């Protein structure tokens, strides 16, 4: 086995929504492996914050303002990237949102918004990038799925529906474009300590842990929440030549929670 297969030297990687959090951690790992980093966010101030974070980390990155739900804007952004960098070797569809609202209290417009960002956008961005990957003769697409690709839970009907759809979109891209040496896989994070999940980890007024925090730790064999850094190794693997015969796979990085039925009540 050649360890150079894990190198991303000379590769161009676009990670959507990577100003902070999971996307930033994945892009940072790609940079450490040798890739050139491109990211986007929906507003200029978020792109600027992202650029400042990359600079602080010693990473050279190019940021674009791009609404990944807008097909015209995405197409124009892809053309800009290819014009400047010559190619897109790696695409990570990371941008996403969640609305924690009981289903019967959720407006259809709110449901559609989650589906638009978490499912339609990966379709739009992948569709824009794939022709360039076909032309280059290779490509890696990584969709950030979720344990909610497999499980349901109260208040996340839209998110679970979107991530379940993203799992199947991942498999379909692999099926449709594998013959062009394009590998499309997913990463399914477990509960990761990010700003998005911060409300679920807030200490209560009496100093005790949030009930949901206690619940997740008890359900996870690793006995903790994941960190964004826990996703870096899996992402580099799926972006590298080491995974050239891995296609249509969802790699769950969840501390074992999907494999665990839980402890018997005392």
Tab-separated table of C-alpha atoms in Angstrom:
chain	number	residue	atom	x	y	z
A	1	UNK	CA	0.000	0.000	0.000
A	2	UNK	CA	1.283	3.448	-0.935
A	3	UNK	CA	0.526	6.076	1.732
A	4	UNK	CA	0.726	8.698	-1.029
A	5	UNK	CA	-2.761	7.522	-1.977
A	6	UNK	CA	-4.025	9.567	0.978
A	7	UNK	CA	-2.375	12.753	-0.310
A	8	UNK	CA	-4.473	15.535	-1.828
A	9	UNK	CA	-1.454	17.337	-3.223
A	10	UNK	CA	-2.412	19.386	-6.285
A	11	UNK	CA	-6.146	18.791	-5.833
A	12	UNK	CA	-8.729	21.582	-5.861
A	13	UNK	CA	-11.439	21.126	-3.218
A	14	UNK	CA	-14.683	23.083	-2.880
A	15	UNK	CA	-16.416	22.739	0.493
A	16	UNK	CA	-19.790	24.484	0.596
A	17	UNK	CA	-20.764	26.454	3.685
A	18	UNK	CA	-17.278	26.059	5.148
A	19	UNK	CA	-16.860	29.374	6.953
A	20	UNK	CA	-16.969	27.546	10.295
A	21	UNK	CA	-17.915	24.287	11.989
A	22	UNK	CA	-17.792	20.926	10.233
A	23	UNK	CA	-17.075	22.430	6.823
A	24	UNK	CA	-14.155	24.448	8.153
A	25	UNK	CA	-12.699	21.384	9.880
A	26	UNK	CA	-12.955	19.297	6.709
A	27	UNK	CA	-11.440	22.030	4.547
A	28	UNK	CA	-8.595	22.454	7.062
A	29	UNK	CA	-7.846	18.723	6.849
A	30	UNK	CA	-7.855	18.891	3.053
A	31	UNK	CA	-5.390	21.793	3.197
A	32	UNK	CA	-3.097	19.810	5.509
A	33	UNK	CA	-3.222	16.971	2.964
A	34	UNK	CA	-2.129	19.361	0.209
A	35	UNK	CA	-5.347	20.548	-1.446
A	36	UNK	CA	-6.205	24.057	-2.573
A	37	UNK	CA	-9.268	25.224	-0.667
A	38	UNK	CA	-12.369	26.929	-2.002
A	39	UNK	CA	-15.410	27.632	0.125
A	40	UNK	CA	-18.571	29.660	-0.090
A	41	UNK	CA	-21.220	31.113	2.123
A	42	UNK	CA	-24.477	32.924	1.547
A	43	UNK	CA	-23.336	36.398	2.712
A	44	UNK	CA	-20.155	38.412	2.298
A	45	UNK	CA	-19.732	38.934	6.046
A	46	UNK	CA	-19.736	35.153	6.572
A	47	UNK	CA	-17.198	34.697	3.788
A	48	UNK	CA	-15.035	37.402	5.371
A	49	UNK	CA	-15.211	35.685	8.755
A	50	UNK	CA	-14.274	32.425	7.109
A	51	UNK	CA	-11.320	33.983	5.322
A	52	UNK	CA	-10.108	35.430	8.634
A	53	UNK	CA	-10.361	31.977	10.273
A	54	UNK	CA	-8.437	30.305	7.455
A	55	UNK	CA	-5.773	33.004	7.574
A	56	UNK	CA	-5.440	32.561	11.343
A	57	UNK	CA	-4.988	28.815	10.764
A	58	UNK	CA	-2.294	29.494	8.156
A	59	UNK	CA	-4.455	28.231	5.290
A	60	UNK	CA	-4.721	29.960	1.940
A	61	UNK	CA	-8.364	29.779	0.841
A	62	UNK	CA	-10.591	31.427	-1.743
A	63	UNK	CA	-14.094	32.376	-0.639
A	64	UNK	CA	-17.138	33.039	-2.801
A	65	UNK	CA	-20.533	34.474	-1.980
A	66	UNK	CA	-22.870	31.826	-3.361
A	67	UNK	CA	-26.408	30.767	-2.488
A	68	UNK	CA	-26.264	27.030	-3.161
A	69	UNK	CA	-30.044	26.887	-3.663
A	70	UNK	CA	-29.843	29.283	-6.641
A	71	UNK	CA	-28.991	27.303	-9.773
A	72	UNK	CA	-27.924	30.322	-11.833
A	73	UNK	CA	-25.616	31.580	-9.089
A	74	UNK	CA	-24.143	28.111	-8.568
A	75	UNK	CA	-23.476	27.675	-12.289
A	76	UNK	CA	-21.759	31.063	-12.439
A	77	UNK	CA	-19.669	30.247	-9.353
A	78	UNK	CA	-18.547	26.924	-10.828
A	79	UNK	CA	-17.469	28.678	-14.015
A	80	UNK	CA	-15.535	31.243	-11.949
A	81	UNK	CA	-13.787	28.496	-9.981
A	82	UNK	CA	-12.855	26.516	-13.082
A	83	UNK	CA	-11.662	29.673	-14.820
A	84	UNK	CA	-9.372	30.557	-11.912
A	85	UNK	CA	-8.267	27.113	-10.705
A	86	UNK	CA	-8.706	25.039	-13.858
A	87	UNK	CA	-10.718	22.248	-12.228
A	88	UNK	CA	-12.696	21.003	-9.245
A	89	UNK	CA	-11.364	17.637	-8.082
A	90	UNK	CA	-13.293	17.389	-4.823
A	91	UNK	CA	-16.737	18.675	-3.889
A	92	UNK	CA	-18.108	18.503	-0.362
A	93	UNK	CA	-21.795	19.355	-0.084
A	94	UNK	CA	-21.663	20.559	3.503
A	95	UNK	CA	-23.985	23.601	3.643
A	96	UNK	CA	-27.106	22.812	5.622
A	97	UNK	CA	-29.703	24.013	8.090
A	98	UNK	CA	-32.003	22.476	10.675
A	99	UNK	CA	-35.290	23.659	12.164
A	100	UNK	CA	-36.303	21.916	15.369
A	101	UNK	CA	-40.084	22.256	15.200
A	102	UNK	CA	-42.723	19.588	15.909
A	103	UNK	CA	-44.106	18.428	12.576
A	104	UNK	CA	-47.680	19.562	13.145
A	105	UNK	CA	-46.438	23.004	14.177
A	106	UNK	CA	-44.112	23.387	11.190
A	107	UNK	CA	-45.222	25.503	8.258
A	108	UNK	CA	-44.904	23.980	4.805
A	109	UNK	CA	-42.671	26.909	3.870
A	110	UNK	CA	-40.288	26.001	6.712
A	111	UNK	CA	-40.250	22.367	5.617
A	112	UNK	CA	-39.491	23.427	2.038
A	113	UNK	CA	-36.656	25.679	3.183
A	114	UNK	CA	-34.870	22.802	4.919
A	115	UNK	CA	-35.395	20.523	1.904
A	116	UNK	CA	-34.122	23.283	-0.385
A	117	UNK	CA	-30.846	23.812	1.494
A	118	UNK	CA	-30.163	20.247	2.639
A	119	UNK	CA	-31.271	18.270	-0.433
A	120	UNK	CA	-31.966	20.455	-3.468
A	121	UNK	CA	-28.700	22.373	-3.069
A	122	UNK	CA	-26.459	19.267	-3.169
A	123	UNK	CA	-28.315	18.252	-6.341
A	124	UNK	CA	-27.792	21.700	-7.879
A	125	UNK	CA	-24.112	21.969	-6.957
A	126	UNK	CA	-23.274	18.384	-7.927
A	127	UNK	CA	-25.059	18.786	-11.258
A	128	UNK	CA	-22.963	21.872	-11.996
A	129	UNK	CA	-19.656	20.239	-11.041
A	130	UNK	CA	-20.055	16.729	-12.481
A	131	UNK	CA	-19.581	17.727	-16.174
A	132	UNK	CA	-16.183	19.209	-15.280
A	133	UNK	CA	-15.264	16.029	-13.388
A	134	UNK	CA	-16.287	13.924	-16.387
A	135	UNK	CA	-14.097	16.064	-18.623
A	136	UNK	CA	-11.167	15.664	-16.200
A	137	UNK	CA	-11.681	11.910	-15.988
A	138	UNK	CA	-12.050	11.783	-12.215
A	139	UNK	CA	-13.832	13.350	-9.267
A	140	UNK	CA	-14.807	12.960	-5.625
A	141	UNK	CA	-18.138	14.103	-4.207
A	142	UNK	CA	-18.796	13.882	-0.472
A	143	UNK	CA	-22.271	14.639	0.824
A	144	UNK	CA	-22.630	15.476	4.489
A	145	UNK	CA	-25.521	13.252	5.468
A	146	UNK	CA	-26.504	12.482	9.065
A	147	UNK	CA	-27.610	9.768	11.436
A	148	UNK	CA	-31.011	11.201	10.547
A	149	UNK	CA	-30.481	9.538	7.158
A	150	UNK	CA	-31.338	6.372	9.110
A	151	UNK	CA	-33.282	7.456	12.189
A	152	UNK	CA	-36.249	9.614	13.029
A	153	UNK	CA	-36.669	11.825	16.055
A	154	UNK	CA	-39.216	14.338	17.273
A	155	UNK	CA	-38.963	17.924	15.925
A	156	UNK	CA	-36.679	17.132	12.940
A	157	UNK	CA	-39.103	15.843	10.294
A	158	UNK	CA	-37.792	18.144	7.563
A	159	UNK	CA	-34.139	17.517	8.385
A	160	UNK	CA	-34.591	13.738	8.530
A	161	UNK	CA	-36.511	13.763	5.241
A	162	UNK	CA	-33.807	15.855	3.576
A	163	UNK	CA	-30.916	13.768	4.890
A	164	UNK	CA	-32.666	10.538	3.965
A	165	UNK	CA	-33.094	11.938	0.464
A	166	UNK	CA	-29.445	13.000	0.405
A	167	UNK	CA	-28.392	9.452	1.250
A	168	UNK	CA	-30.263	8.181	-1.810
A	169	UNK	CA	-29.004	11.031	-4.004
A	170	UNK	CA	-25.493	9.963	-2.975
A	171	UNK	CA	-26.156	6.402	-4.090
A	172	UNK	CA	-27.747	7.534	-7.324
A	173	UNK	CA	-24.837	9.802	-8.276
A	174	UNK	CA	-22.515	6.854	-7.630
A	175	UNK	CA	-24.705	4.632	-9.799
A	176	UNK	CA	-25.049	7.118	-12.639
A	177	UNK	CA	-21.516	8.515	-12.841
A	178	UNK	CA	-19.264	5.802	-11.415
A	179	UNK	CA	-18.310	4.772	-14.958
A	180	UNK	CA	-16.642	8.178	-15.355
A	181	UNK	CA	-14.320	7.508	-12.405
A	182	UNK	CA	-16.404	9.717	-10.128
A	183	UNK	CA	-16.897	8.466	-6.581
A	184	UNK	CA	-19.793	9.903	-4.581
A	185	UNK	CA	-19.968	8.961	-0.915
A	186	UNK	CA	-21.517	10.399	2.206
A	187	UNK	CA	-20.375	11.099	5.727
A	188	UNK	CA	-23.048	10.668	8.378
A	189	UNK	CA	-21.972	12.580	11.480
A	190	UNK	CA	-23.363	11.617	14.834
A	191	UNK	CA	-23.993	14.335	17.370
A	192	UNK	CA	-21.165	16.803	16.850
A	193	UNK	CA	-20.341	19.704	19.150
A	194	UNK	CA	-20.831	22.686	16.820
A	195	UNK	CA	-22.570	26.069	17.113
A	196	UNK	CA	-25.621	24.427	15.513
A	197	UNK	CA	-25.924	21.921	18.376
A	198	UNK	CA	-24.876	24.318	21.145
A	199	UNK	CA	-28.468	24.817	22.418
A	200	UNK	CA	-28.664	21.076	23.084
A	201	UNK	CA	-25.558	21.179	25.273
A	202	UNK	CA	-26.324	24.263	27.384
A	203	UNK	CA	-26.030	23.856	31.124
A	204	UNK	CA	-29.261	24.228	33.026
A	205	UNK	CA	-29.882	26.956	35.602
A	206	UNK	CA	-28.884	24.576	38.406
A	207	UNK	CA	-25.636	23.672	36.629
A	208	UNK	CA	-26.811	20.258	35.492
A	209	UNK	CA	-26.426	19.005	31.938
A	210	UNK	CA	-29.183	19.570	29.400
A	211	UNK	CA	-31.483	16.492	29.364
A	212	UNK	CA	-30.780	15.936	25.670
A	213	UNK	CA	-27.041	16.161	26.345
A	214	UNK	CA	-27.393	13.437	28.975
A	215	UNK	CA	-29.493	11.357	26.589
A	216	UNK	CA	-26.961	11.518	23.727
A	217	UNK	CA	-23.968	10.695	25.910
A	218	UNK	CA	-25.835	7.701	27.381
A	219	UNK	CA	-26.751	6.447	23.891
A	220	UNK	CA	-23.237	6.776	22.450
A	221	UNK	CA	-20.760	3.953	23.185
A	222	UNK	CA	-17.925	6.480	22.959
A	223	UNK	CA	-19.564	8.282	25.891
A	224	UNK	CA	-19.222	11.754	24.401
A	225	UNK	CA	-20.294	14.130	21.662
A	226	UNK	CA	-18.107	14.110	18.578
A	227	UNK	CA	-15.864	16.972	17.575
A	228	UNK	CA	-15.600	18.419	14.086
A	229	UNK	CA	-12.040	17.076	14.034
A	230	UNK	CA	-13.419	13.520	14.269
A	231	UNK	CA	-14.669	13.959	10.691
A	232	UNK	CA	-11.326	15.000	9.235
A	233	UNK	CA	-9.767	11.570	8.711
A	234	UNK	CA	-12.871	10.057	7.095
A	235	UNK	CA	-13.207	13.096	4.815
A	236	UNK	CA	-9.579	12.923	3.661
A	237	UNK	CA	-9.989	9.205	2.980
A	238	UNK	CA	-13.109	9.723	0.861
A	239	UNK	CA	-11.472	12.623	-1.006
A	240	UNK	CA	-8.274	10.729	-1.773
A	241	UNK	CA	-7.193	8.006	-4.183
A	242	UNK	CA	-7.271	5.587	-1.238
A	243	UNK	CA	-11.061	5.378	-1.726
A	244	UNK	CA	-11.116	4.928	-5.511
A	245	UNK	CA	-13.200	1.732	-5.273
A	246	UNK	CA	-15.526	3.072	-2.578
A	247	UNK	CA	-18.691	4.439	-4.152
A	248	UNK	CA	-22.224	5.041	-2.926
A	249	UNK	CA	-21.230	4.398	0.685
A	250	UNK	CA	-22.382	6.368	3.738
A	251	UNK	CA	-19.639	6.395	6.372
A	252	UNK	CA	-21.251	7.037	9.745
A	253	UNK	CA	-18.963	8.835	12.172
A	254	UNK	CA	-21.147	8.601	15.244
A	255	UNK	CA	-19.174	7.068	18.106
A	256	UNK	CA	-21.108	3.835	17.592
A	257	UNK	CA	-24.587	5.194	18.309
A	258	UNK	CA	-26.233	3.505	15.308
A	259	UNK	CA	-24.819	0.142	16.393
A	260	UNK	CA	-25.992	0.429	19.991
A	261	UNK	CA	-29.380	-0.518	21.430
A	262	UNK	CA	-28.615	1.189	24.749
A	263	UNK	CA	-28.205	0.018	28.301
A	264	UNK	CA	-30.888	-1.950	30.053
A	265	UNK	CA	-32.733	0.218	32.605
A	266	UNK	CA	-31.645	-0.471	36.172
